[in-house]
Amino acid sequence: MSKAVFPGKLPTKSFNSLTCLFGTLLSCLLLLSAGTLMFPSPGLAWAKQLPPDEETTPSVSGVETVTIPGLSDFHTHTSLYIALMESTSFWEVSEKEAAMEIIAKLPADDLTLIQGWNESLFSFTEEELASMPPVIIVHYSLHSMVMSPAAEDMLRPDYPDIVARYGDFAWYQRHISDILPFLGRIPKITPEATAAHFEELAAKGVMHVQDMLLVSEDALRIISASPMADRIKFWAGPDMYARLSPGMRAKVWGIKLFTDGGLGTNTAAMHQPYAGEENKGLLVYEDDALLGLMRDTARQELPIALHAVGDRAVTQILDALGALSAEGLGFPEIRVEHAQFISEQQARQLKEAGVVLSMQPNFSLDSTIYAETLPLGYAERNNPFRMLIDQVGYVPGKDLFLSSDGMPHGVEPALESSLFPPHSGQRLALEEFIKGYTRPDEPTRLVVDIDTEQQEVFLKEILSEANADNLD
């Protein structure tokens, strides 16, 4: 996961009109939409048009109303987001005084997780932390946190390594696959929170999801026992998978590995240095260690998903795949997640190896958000959908799947970023978006306005199954 922002914390249209700066260790800024002027997508003609007798507002100039299937979000973090719904929030707290008032009212004998903290607005001294009850205060990106000494004392017996080393930035980034489940285990996941999360997803047009990093066996048990169980597929880190009981392990689809970090922390592993730095990002594993984990997964005949934002991380994956192939090992399914700066040569090699790409149209906006920190020329290379589809032959819905990473969920920001991205090479036609972001059997039920003049997308209505059937 290159970045993380929680669903429901920012108004969807606020995200669409003014892009919130999602990134690690940066202030949450509002940027004017930087989409380049585009002509109406040829895919618009492919989508089902509303019949004349539908009770919808007539289209105005520049606005086309279409219907599309409910979305299947192929990469999000469901169990973590459900857990964090139950935590204390600093998302709307901009002053330290208000934050300290909230903390003062927290229980002295119970651990509290606080999420949504913007460290650029205020920070805490050692003396202030020492005066607090047991609290973990997590940056909104999830890529840094502070703990009160009372929390450290409470957690040290069960999590000695995390308590001892969470302040070490490089260690934290390399152990993000352990940190995120750790954070997700602190609040208690409940059936009520599970139902509320799926209701929120449905209201944004998302009908199915894949949880790319299970946080706990309790979360797996509660979510898989819920009425929403048929709407989710689980992936787990190798350590989490090994700890699960056999019955719960059978509910997990595959193994998720991080190979690099994210753009906001300049830890996505690049072949070129970040602007003004010698730093080329961070590889989570040494080559032999990554190969070993992939070998173990292949021998268990499990699918594998590999987080790789930067092109250097993709190179490391290709090298490991070559070594495994020489050993006669493979996977029932292999995905590379994000692949934002993949080159044409790398894409051809991955396609030849049968690797599926799992990418996020929302992250095309990173070309604007991180324009001043990305290596020279990389902003234009970000999310090269046209190259992948037109030159290499990746096919949306077959070996190219689309998702949100929860930043944010929903059809509006995803489709808007697809049709009206910062760079023309990032554009997806509506037909490509639909095939990459939906399941083949998903009913057509989302009524969407596409304003090609304002470059905005609006979810007007979610049709009932009966009304959707009438469109066929």
CSV table of C-alpha atoms in Angstrom, one decimal:
chain,number,residue,atom,x,y,z
A,1,MET,CA,0.0,0.0,0.0
A,2,SER,CA,1.7,3.1,-1.1
A,3,LYS,CA,-0.6,5.5,0.9
A,4,ALA,CA,-3.6,5.2,3.1
A,5,VAL,CA,-6.6,7.4,3.6
A,6,PHE,CA,-9.7,6.3,5.3
A,7,PRO,CA,-13.1,6.1,3.7
A,8,GLY,CA,-15.7,8.6,4.7
A,9,LYS,CA,-13.4,11.2,6.1
A,10,LEU,CA,-13.4,13.5,3.1
A,11,PRO,CA,-16.5,14.4,1.1
A,12,THR,CA,-16.3,12.7,-2.3
A,13,LYS,CA,-17.0,15.8,-4.3
A,14,SER,CA,-14.5,17.7,-2.3
A,15,PHE,CA,-12.0,15.1,-3.5
A,16,ASN,CA,-13.1,15.3,-7.1
A,17,SER,CA,-13.1,19.1,-7.3
A,18,LEU,CA,-10.1,19.8,-5.2
A,19,THR,CA,-7.6,16.9,-4.9
A,20,CYS,CA,-6.6,16.2,-1.3
A,21,LEU,CA,-2.9,15.6,-1.0
A,22,PHE,CA,-2.8,11.9,0.0
A,23,GLY,CA,0.8,11.1,0.9
A,24,THR,CA,3.0,10.2,3.7
A,25,LEU,CA,4.5,12.8,6.0
A,26,LEU,CA,3.1,15.7,4.0
A,27,SER,CA,0.5,18.3,4.9
A,28,CYS,CA,-3.0,17.7,3.8
A,29,LEU,CA,-3.3,20.3,1.1
A,30,LEU,CA,-6.0,21.1,-1.5
A,31,LEU,CA,-4.8,21.3,-5.0
A,32,LEU,CA,-6.8,22.6,-8.0
A,33,SER,CA,-7.8,19.8,-10.3
A,34,ALA,CA,-5.0,19.4,-12.9
A,35,GLY,CA,-6.7,17.2,-15.4
A,36,THR,CA,-5.8,18.1,-19.0
A,37,LEU,CA,-8.7,19.0,-21.4
A,38,MET,CA,-10.0,15.8,-22.9
A,39,PHE,CA,-12.5,14.9,-25.6
A,40,PRO,CA,-15.4,12.7,-24.6
A,41,SER,CA,-14.2,9.2,-24.2
A,42,PRO,CA,-15.1,6.8,-27.1
A,43,GLY,CA,-16.1,4.4,-24.4
A,44,LEU,CA,-19.1,6.5,-23.6
A,45,ALA,CA,-20.9,5.0,-26.6
A,46,TRP,CA,-20.3,1.5,-25.2
A,47,ALA,CA,-22.1,2.1,-21.9
A,48,LYS,CA,-25.8,1.4,-21.7
A,49,GLN,CA,-27.9,4.6,-22.2
A,50,LEU,CA,-30.9,5.2,-20.0
A,51,PRO,CA,-34.2,4.5,-21.7
A,52,PRO,CA,-36.4,7.5,-22.3
A,53,ASP,CA,-38.9,6.5,-19.7
A,54,GLU,CA,-36.4,6.4,-16.9
A,55,GLU,CA,-37.2,9.1,-14.2
A,56,THR,CA,-33.9,10.9,-14.5
A,57,THR,CA,-33.0,14.6,-15.1
A,58,PRO,CA,-32.5,15.3,-18.8
A,59,SER,CA,-28.8,15.7,-19.7
A,60,VAL,CA,-27.6,19.3,-20.1
A,61,SER,CA,-24.9,20.4,-22.5
A,62,GLY,CA,-21.6,18.6,-21.9
A,63,VAL,CA,-23.2,16.1,-19.6
A,64,GLU,CA,-23.8,12.5,-20.6
A,65,THR,CA,-25.8,10.1,-18.4
A,66,VAL,CA,-24.8,6.4,-18.5
A,67,THR,CA,-25.3,3.3,-16.4
A,68,ILE,CA,-22.5,1.0,-15.5
A,69,PRO,CA,-22.2,-2.1,-13.2
A,70,GLY,CA,-21.4,-1.9,-9.5
A,71,LEU,CA,-17.7,-1.7,-8.9
A,72,SER,CA,-15.4,-4.5,-7.7
A,73,ASP,CA,-12.5,-2.9,-5.9
A,74,PHE,CA,-9.6,-5.2,-6.5
A,75,HIS,CA,-7.3,-3.6,-3.9
A,76,THR,CA,-8.4,-2.0,-0.6
A,77,HIS,CA,-7.8,-2.7,3.1
A,78,THR,CA,-11.2,-3.7,4.4
A,79,SER,CA,-10.4,-5.2,7.8
A,80,LEU,CA,-8.1,-2.3,8.6
A,81,TYR,CA,-10.7,0.3,7.6
A,82,ILE,CA,-13.4,-1.5,9.6
A,83,ALA,CA,-11.1,-1.6,12.7
A,84,LEU,CA,-10.3,2.1,12.4
A,85,MET,CA,-14.0,3.1,12.3
A,86,GLU,CA,-14.0,2.2,16.0
A,87,SER,CA,-10.9,4.3,16.8
A,88,THR,CA,-10.7,7.9,18.0
A,89,SER,CA,-10.2,10.4,15.2
A,90,PHE,CA,-8.1,13.5,14.7
A,91,TRP,CA,-9.2,14.0,11.2
A,92,GLU,CA,-10.9,17.3,12.0
A,93,VAL,CA,-8.5,18.4,14.7
A,94,SER,CA,-6.1,21.1,13.7
A,95,GLU,CA,-5.1,22.6,17.0
A,96,LYS,CA,-3.0,20.9,19.7
A,97,GLU,CA,-5.2,22.4,22.5
A,98,ALA,CA,-8.2,20.5,21.0
A,99,ALA,CA,-6.2,17.3,20.7
A,100,MET,CA,-5.0,17.5,24.3
A,101,GLU,CA,-8.6,18.0,25.5
A,102,ILE,CA,-9.7,14.8,23.6
A,103,ILE,CA,-6.8,12.8,25.0
A,104,ALA,CA,-7.4,14.0,28.6
A,105,LYS,CA,-10.9,12.4,28.4
A,106,LEU,CA,-9.6,9.0,27.3
A,107,PRO,CA,-9.6,6.0,29.8
A,108,ALA,CA,-6.5,5.7,31.9
A,109,ASP,CA,-6.7,1.9,32.1
A,110,ASP,CA,-7.3,1.0,28.4
A,111,LEU,CA,-5.3,1.4,25.2
A,112,THR,CA,-6.7,3.9,22.7
A,113,LEU,CA,-5.8,4.3,19.0
A,114,ILE,CA,-6.0,7.8,17.6
A,115,GLN,CA,-5.9,8.0,13.8
A,116,GLY,CA,-5.9,10.9,11.3
A,117,TRP,CA,-3.2,13.0,13.0
A,118,ASN,CA,-1.5,15.6,10.8
A,119,GLU,CA,1.9,16.0,12.2
A,120,SER,CA,2.6,19.1,10.2
A,121,LEU,CA,-0.2,20.9,12.2
A,122,PHE,CA,1.0,20.0,15.7
A,123,SER,CA,3.3,17.5,17.4
A,124,PHE,CA,3.8,16.4,21.0
A,125,THR,CA,6.8,16.8,23.4
A,126,GLU,CA,8.1,14.0,25.5
A,127,GLU,CA,6.7,15.6,28.5
A,128,GLU,CA,3.2,15.8,26.9
A,129,LEU,CA,3.4,12.2,25.9
A,130,ALA,CA,4.4,11.2,29.4
A,131,SER,CA,1.3,12.9,30.8
A,132,MET,CA,-1.1,11.0,28.6
A,133,PRO,CA,-3.1,7.8,29.2
A,134,PRO,CA,-2.2,4.7,27.1
A,135,VAL,CA,-2.5,6.1,23.5
A,136,ILE,CA,-1.1,5.5,20.1
A,137,ILE,CA,-1.4,8.5,17.8
A,138,VAL,CA,-1.0,7.6,14.2
A,139,HIS,CA,-0.2,9.9,11.3
A,140,TYR,CA,-3.0,9.9,8.7
A,141,SER,CA,-0.8,8.1,6.2
A,142,LEU,CA,-0.2,5.2,8.7
A,143,HIS,CA,3.6,5.6,8.0
A,144,SER,CA,4.5,7.0,11.4
A,145,MET,CA,3.2,7.2,14.9
A,146,VAL,CA,3.9,8.1,18.5
A,147,MET,CA,3.0,6.3,21.7
A,148,SER,CA,2.7,7.5,25.2
A,149,PRO,CA,5.0,5.8,27.7
A,150,ALA,CA,1.8,4.3,29.3
A,151,ALA,CA,1.0,2.7,26.0
A,152,GLU,CA,4.5,1.4,25.5
A,153,ASP,CA,4.4,-0.3,28.9
A,154,MET,CA,1.1,-1.9,28.1
A,155,LEU,CA,2.3,-3.2,24.7
A,156,ARG,CA,5.9,-4.2,25.4
A,157,PRO,CA,5.2,-7.7,26.6
A,158,ASP,CA,3.3,-8.7,23.4
A,159,TYR,CA,5.0,-6.4,20.9
A,160,PRO,CA,8.6,-5.8,22.1
A,161,ASP,CA,10.1,-5.2,18.7
A,162,ILE,CA,7.5,-2.6,17.6
A,163,VAL,CA,7.7,-0.8,20.9
A,164,ALA,CA,11.5,-0.7,20.8
A,165,ARG,CA,11.8,0.3,17.1
A,166,TYR,CA,8.7,2.1,15.9
A,167,GLY,CA,10.6,5.5,16.1
A,168,ASP,CA,13.1,4.2,13.5
A,169,PHE,CA,11.7,5.5,10.2
A,170,ALA,CA,13.5,3.0,7.9
A,171,TRP,CA,12.6,0.1,10.2
A,172,TYR,CA,9.0,1.2,10.3
A,173,GLN,CA,8.8,1.3,6.5
A,174,ARG,CA,10.4,-2.1,6.1
A,175,HIS,CA,8.0,-3.6,8.6
A,176,ILE,CA,4.8,-1.9,7.4
A,177,SER,CA,3.2,-5.3,6.7
A,178,ASP,CA,3.5,-6.0,10.5
A,179,ILE,CA,2.7,-2.5,11.6
A,180,LEU,CA,-0.7,-2.3,9.8
A,181,PRO,CA,-2.1,-5.5,11.2
A,182,PHE,CA,-0.7,-4.4,14.6
A,183,LEU,CA,-2.7,-1.2,14.4
A,184,GLY,CA,-5.8,-3.0,13.1
A,185,ARG,CA,-5.8,-5.3,16.1
A,186,ILE,CA,-6.1,-2.5,18.7
A,187,PRO,CA,-9.7,-1.4,18.1
A,188,LYS,CA,-12.2,-4.2,18.3
A,189,ILE,CA,-13.8,-5.2,15.0
A,190,THR,CA,-17.6,-5.7,15.4
A,191,PRO,CA,-20.4,-7.0,13.2
A,192,GLU,CA,-22.0,-3.6,13.4
A,193,ALA,CA,-18.9,-1.8,12.1
A,194,THR,CA,-18.6,-4.4,9.4
A,195,ALA,CA,-22.1,-3.8,8.2
A,196,ALA,CA,-21.6,0.0,8.3
A,197,HIS,CA,-18.5,-0.2,6.2
A,198,PHE,CA,-20.1,-2.3,3.5
A,199,GLU,CA,-23.2,0.0,3.5
A,200,GLU,CA,-20.9,3.0,3.0
A,201,LEU,CA,-19.1,1.2,0.1
A,202,ALA,CA,-22.4,0.3,-1.5
A,203,ALA,CA,-23.6,3.9,-1.3
A,204,LYS,CA,-20.5,4.9,-3.3
A,205,GLY,CA,-21.1,2.2,-5.9
A,206,VAL,CA,-18.7,-0.5,-4.6
A,207,MET,CA,-20.2,-3.9,-4.4
A,208,HIS,CA,-17.2,-6.3,-4.0
A,209,VAL,CA,-13.8,-5.8,-2.5
A,210,GLN,CA,-10.5,-7.5,-2.0
A,211,ASP,CA,-8.8,-7.0,1.4
A,212,MET,CA,-5.1,-6.9,0.6
A,213,LEU,CA,-3.8,-7.2,4.1
A,214,LEU,CA,-5.8,-9.0,6.7
A,215,VAL,CA,-5.2,-7.5,10.2
A,216,SER,CA,-6.2,-10.4,12.5
A,217,GLU,CA,-7.9,-13.8,12.8
A,218,ASP,CA,-10.7,-12.2,14.7
A,219,ALA,CA,-11.3,-9.8,11.8
A,220,LEU,CA,-11.4,-12.7,9.4
A,221,ARG,CA,-13.8,-14.6,11.6
A,222,ILE,CA,-16.2,-11.7,12.1
A,223,ILE,CA,-16.2,-10.5,8.5
A,224,SER,CA,-16.4,-14.0,7.0
A,225,ALA,CA,-19.4,-14.8,9.3
A,226,SER,CA,-21.3,-11.7,8.2
A,227,PRO,CA,-23.9,-11.4,5.5
A,228,MET,CA,-21.3,-9.5,3.4
A,229,ALA,CA,-18.9,-12.5,3.3
A,230,ASP,CA,-19.6,-13.2,-0.3
A,231,ARG,CA,-18.5,-9.7,-1.2
A,232,ILE,CA,-14.9,-9.9,-0.1
A,233,LYS,CA,-11.7,-11.9,-0.9
A,234,PHE,CA,-8.9,-11.9,1.7
A,235,TRP,CA,-5.1,-11.7,1.3
A,236,ALA,CA,-2.7,-11.9,4.2
A,237,GLY,CA,1.0,-11.3,4.9
A,238,PRO,CA,3.1,-14.5,5.3
A,239,ASP,CA,3.4,-14.2,9.0
A,240,MET,CA,-0.3,-13.6,9.5
A,241,TYR,CA,-1.1,-16.5,7.2
A,242,ALA,CA,1.2,-18.8,9.2
A,243,ARG,CA,-0.5,-17.8,12.5
A,244,LEU,CA,-4.0,-18.5,11.3
A,245,SER,CA,-5.8,-21.7,12.4
A,246,PRO,CA,-6.2,-24.2,9.5
A,247,GLY,CA,-10.0,-23.4,9.3
A,248,MET,CA,-9.4,-19.7,9.0
A,249,ARG,CA,-6.4,-20.2,6.7
A,250,ALA,CA,-8.7,-21.8,4.2
A,251,LYS,CA,-10.6,-18.5,3.9
A,252,VAL,CA,-7.6,-16.6,2.7
A,253,TRP,CA,-7.0,-16.4,-1.1
A,254,GLY,CA,-3.3,-15.6,-1.2
A,255,ILE,CA,-0.2,-14.0,0.2
A,256,LYS,CA,0.6,-10.3,0.0
A,257,LEU,CA,4.2,-9.0,0.1
A,258,PHE,CA,5.5,-5.4,0.2
A,259,THR,CA,8.7,-4.9,-1.9
A,260,ASP,CA,9.0,-1.1,-1.5
A,261,GLY,CA,7.5,1.9,0.2
A,262,GLY,CA,5.4,4.8,-1.0
A,263,LEU,CA,5.8,8.2,-2.8
A,264,GLY,CA,4.9,10.4,0.1
A,265,THR,CA,7.9,9.2,2.1
A,266,ASN,CA,10.2,8.9,-1.0
A,267,THR,CA,10.5,5.2,-0.2
A,268,ALA,CA,9.0,3.8,-3.5
A,269,ALA,CA,12.1,2.2,-5.0
A,270,MET,CA,13.1,4.0,-8.2
A,271,HIS,CA,16.0,3.5,-10.6
A,272,GLN,CA,16.5,7.3,-10.6
A,273,PRO,CA,16.9,9.5,-7.4
A,274,TYR,CA,14.1,11.7,-6.1
A,275,ALA,CA,14.4,15.3,-7.1
A,276,GLY,CA,17.2,17.1,-5.2
A,277,GLU,CA,18.3,13.9,-3.4
A,278,GLU,CA,20.6,11.0,-3.8
A,279,ASN,CA,17.9,8.7,-2.4
A,280,LYS,CA,16.3,6.2,-4.8
A,281,GLY,CA,13.8,4.9,-2.3
A,282,LEU,CA,13.8,1.7,-0.3
A,283,LEU,CA,13.5,-2.0,-1.0
A,284,VAL,CA,11.8,-3.8,1.8
A,285,TYR,CA,13.8,-7.0,1.3
A,286,GLU,CA,17.3,-8.0,0.2
A,287,ASP,CA,17.1,-10.0,-3.0
A,288,ASP,CA,17.7,-13.4,-1.3
A,289,ALA,CA,15.1,-12.6,1.4
A,290,LEU,CA,12.4,-11.7,-1.2
A,291,LEU,CA,13.2,-14.8,-3.2
A,292,GLY,CA,12.9,-17.0,-0.1
A,293,LEU,CA,9.5,-15.6,0.7
A,294,MET,CA,8.3,-16.0,-2.9
A,295,ARG,CA,9.7,-19.6,-3.0
A,296,ASP,CA,7.8,-20.5,0.2
A,297,THR,CA,4.6,-19.1,-1.2
A,298,ALA,CA,5.1,-21.0,-4.5
A,299,ARG,CA,5.7,-24.3,-2.7
A,300,GLN,CA,2.4,-23.8,-0.9
A,301,GLU,CA,0.8,-23.3,-4.3
A,302,LEU,CA,-0.8,-20.0,-3.2
A,303,PRO,CA,-1.5,-16.9,-5.2
A,304,ILE,CA,0.8,-14.0,-4.5
A,305,ALA,CA,0.4,-10.2,-4.7
A,306,LEU,CA,3.5,-8.0,-4.7
A,307,HIS,CA,3.3,-4.3,-3.8
A,308,ALA,CA,5.7,-2.5,-6.1
A,309,VAL,CA,5.2,1.2,-6.7
A,310,GLY,CA,8.6,2.0,-8.2
A,311,ASP,CA,10.4,0.6,-11.2
A,312,ARG,CA,13.3,-0.6,-9.2
A,313,ALA,CA,10.9,-2.7,-7.1
A,314,VAL,CA,9.5,-4.2,-10.3
A,315,THR,CA,13.1,-5.1,-11.5
A,316,GLN,CA,13.6,-6.9,-8.2
A,317,ILE,CA,10.4,-8.9,-8.7
A,318,LEU,CA,11.4,-9.8,-12.3
A,319,ASP,CA,14.8,-11.1,-11.1
A,320,ALA,CA,13.0,-13.2,-8.4
A,321,LEU,CA,10.6,-14.6,-11.0
A,322,GLY,CA,13.4,-15.5,-13.3
A,323,ALA,CA,15.2,-17.4,-10.4
A,324,LEU,CA,12.0,-19.2,-9.5
A,325,SER,CA,11.3,-20.2,-13.1
A,326,ALA,CA,14.8,-21.7,-13.3
A,327,GLU,CA,13.8,-23.8,-10.2
A,328,GLY,CA,10.6,-24.9,-11.9
A,329,LEU,CA,8.4,-23.0,-9.5
A,330,GLY,CA,5.4,-20.8,-10.2
A,331,PHE,CA,2.1,-19.5,-8.8
A,332,PRO,CA,-1.6,-20.2,-9.5
A,333,GLU,CA,-1.9,-16.4,-9.7
A,334,ILE,CA,0.6,-13.6,-9.5
A,335,ARG,CA,-0.2,-9.9,-9.2
A,336,VAL,CA,1.9,-6.8,-9.1
A,337,GLU,CA,0.1,-4.1,-7.1
A,338,HIS,CA,0.4,-0.4,-8.1
A,339,ALA,CA,3.2,-0.7,-10.7
A,340,GLN,CA,2.9,3.1,-11.1
A,341,PHE,CA,6.3,3.6,-12.9
A,342,ILE,CA,6.6,0.4,-14.8
A,343,SER,CA,8.5,0.6,-18.1
A,344,GLU,CA,7.4,-0.9,-21.4
A,345,GLN,CA,10.2,-3.4,-21.2
A,346,GLN,CA,9.2,-4.5,-17.7
A,347,ALA,CA,5.6,-4.7,-18.7
A,348,ARG,CA,6.4,-7.0,-21.6
A,349,GLN,CA,8.4,-9.2,-19.3
A,350,LEU,CA,5.7,-9.4,-16.7
A,351,LYS,CA,3.0,-10.1,-19.3
A,352,GLU,CA,5.1,-12.9,-20.8
A,353,ALA,CA,5.4,-14.4,-17.3
A,354,GLY,CA,1.6,-14.3,-16.9
A,355,VAL,CA,1.7,-11.5,-14.3
A,356,VAL,CA,-1.6,-9.6,-13.6
A,357,LEU,CA,-1.3,-5.9,-13.0
A,358,SER,CA,-3.5,-4.4,-10.2
A,359,MET,CA,-3.5,-0.6,-10.5
A,360,GLN,CA,-5.3,2.5,-9.2
A,361,PRO,CA,-6.6,5.2,-11.5
A,362,ASN,CA,-6.8,7.6,-8.5
A,363,PHE,CA,-3.0,7.5,-8.3
A,364,SER,CA,-2.7,9.2,-11.7
A,365,LEU,CA,-3.1,12.4,-9.5
A,366,ASP,CA,0.2,11.6,-7.9
A,367,SER,CA,1.8,13.1,-11.1
A,368,THR,CA,0.6,16.4,-9.8
A,369,ILE,CA,0.8,15.9,-6.1
A,370,TYR,CA,4.4,14.7,-6.2
A,371,ALA,CA,5.6,16.6,-9.2
A,372,GLU,CA,8.3,18.4,-7.3
A,373,THR,CA,9.7,15.3,-5.5
A,374,LEU,CA,9.5,12.6,-8.2
A,375,PRO,CA,12.6,11.8,-10.2
A,376,LEU,CA,13.0,13.8,-13.4
A,377,GLY,CA,10.5,12.6,-16.0
A,378,TYR,CA,8.7,10.2,-13.7
A,379,ALA,CA,5.5,12.3,-13.3
A,380,GLU,CA,4.7,11.7,-17.0
A,381,ARG,CA,5.5,7.9,-16.6
A,382,ASN,CA,3.1,7.4,-13.7
A,383,ASN,CA,0.2,5.0,-14.4
A,384,PRO,CA,1.0,4.5,-18.1
A,385,PHE,CA,-2.3,2.8,-19.0
A,386,ARG,CA,-2.2,3.7,-22.7
A,387,MET,CA,1.3,2.1,-23.0
A,388,LEU,CA,0.2,-1.0,-21.2
A,389,ILE,CA,-3.0,-1.4,-23.2
A,390,ASP,CA,-2.0,-0.1,-26.7
A,391,GLN,CA,1.7,-1.1,-26.9
A,392,VAL,CA,2.0,-4.1,-24.6
A,393,GLY,CA,-1.4,-5.6,-24.9
A,394,TYR,CA,-2.7,-5.7,-21.4
A,395,VAL,CA,-6.4,-6.2,-21.4
A,396,PRO,CA,-8.6,-4.6,-18.7
A,397,GLY,CA,-10.6,-7.3,-16.9
A,398,LYS,CA,-8.3,-10.0,-18.1
A,399,ASP,CA,-4.8,-9.2,-16.8
A,400,LEU,CA,-5.2,-5.5,-15.8
A,401,PHE,CA,-7.5,-4.8,-12.9
A,402,LEU,CA,-8.4,-1.5,-11.3
A,403,SER,CA,-9.0,-0.4,-7.7
A,404,SER,CA,-8.8,2.4,-5.2
A,405,ASP,CA,-6.6,1.3,-2.3
A,406,GLY,CA,-9.3,3.1,-0.3
A,407,MET,CA,-8.1,6.5,-1.3
A,408,PRO,CA,-10.9,7.1,-1.6
A,409,HIS,CA,-13.4,4.4,-2.4
A,410,GLY,CA,-16.2,5.0,-4.9
A,411,VAL,CA,-17.1,5.4,-8.6
A,412,GLU,CA,-16.8,9.2,-8.7
A,413,PRO,CA,-13.1,9.7,-8.0
A,414,ALA,CA,-12.1,6.5,-9.8
A,415,LEU,CA,-13.9,7.3,-13.0
A,416,GLU,CA,-13.0,11.0,-12.9
A,417,SER,CA,-9.3,10.1,-12.6
A,418,SER,CA,-9.7,7.6,-15.5
A,419,LEU,CA,-11.4,9.9,-18.0
A,420,PHE,CA,-9.7,13.1,-17.0
A,421,PRO,CA,-6.2,12.4,-15.7
A,422,PRO,CA,-3.2,14.9,-15.6
A,423,HIS,CA,-1.5,13.2,-18.6
A,424,SER,CA,-3.0,11.7,-21.7
A,425,GLY,CA,-1.1,8.5,-21.3
A,426,GLN,CA,-3.0,7.8,-18.1
A,427,ARG,CA,-6.5,8.0,-19.8
A,428,LEU,CA,-8.8,5.1,-19.7
A,429,ALA,CA,-11.8,4.9,-22.0
A,430,LEU,CA,-15.1,4.2,-20.2
A,431,GLU,CA,-15.3,0.7,-21.6
A,432,GLU,CA,-11.8,-0.1,-20.3
A,433,PHE,CA,-12.7,1.3,-16.9
A,434,ILE,CA,-15.8,-0.8,-16.7
A,435,LYS,CA,-14.0,-4.0,-17.7
A,436,GLY,CA,-11.1,-3.4,-15.4
A,437,TYR,CA,-13.2,-2.3,-12.4
A,438,THR,CA,-16.2,-4.7,-12.4
A,439,ARG,CA,-16.9,-8.4,-12.3
A,440,PRO,CA,-18.4,-9.9,-15.5
A,441,ASP,CA,-21.5,-11.0,-13.7
A,442,GLU,CA,-22.2,-7.7,-11.9
A,443,PRO,CA,-25.6,-6.1,-12.6
A,444,THR,CA,-25.8,-2.8,-14.3
A,445,ARG,CA,-27.1,-0.4,-11.7
A,446,LEU,CA,-25.1,2.8,-11.3
A,447,VAL,CA,-26.5,5.9,-12.9
A,448,VAL,CA,-23.6,8.2,-13.6
A,449,ASP,CA,-23.4,11.7,-15.0
A,450,ILE,CA,-20.1,12.5,-16.9
A,451,ASP,CA,-19.5,16.2,-17.4
A,452,THR,CA,-16.9,16.4,-20.1
A,453,GLU,CA,-16.7,20.2,-20.0
A,454,GLN,CA,-16.1,20.4,-16.2
A,455,GLN,CA,-14.3,17.1,-16.2
A,456,GLU,CA,-16.4,15.8,-13.3
A,457,VAL,CA,-18.3,12.6,-12.5
A,458,PHE,CA,-21.4,12.4,-10.4
A,459,LEU,CA,-23.1,9.3,-9.1
A,460,LYS,CA,-26.8,10.2,-9.5
A,461,GLU,CA,-28.5,7.0,-8.5
A,462,ILE,CA,-28.1,3.4,-7.6
A,463,LEU,CA,-30.8,1.4,-9.2
A,464,SER,CA,-32.6,-1.5,-7.5
A,465,GLU,CA,-32.1,-4.9,-9.0
A,466,ALA,CA,-35.6,-4.8,-10.5
A,467,ASN,CA,-35.0,-1.4,-12.1
A,468,ALA,CA,-31.6,-2.5,-13.3
A,469,ASP,CA,-33.1,-5.6,-15.0
A,470,ASN,CA,-35.4,-3.3,-17.0
A,471,LEU,CA,-32.3,-1.9,-18.7
A,472,ASP,CA,-31.3,-5.2,-20.2
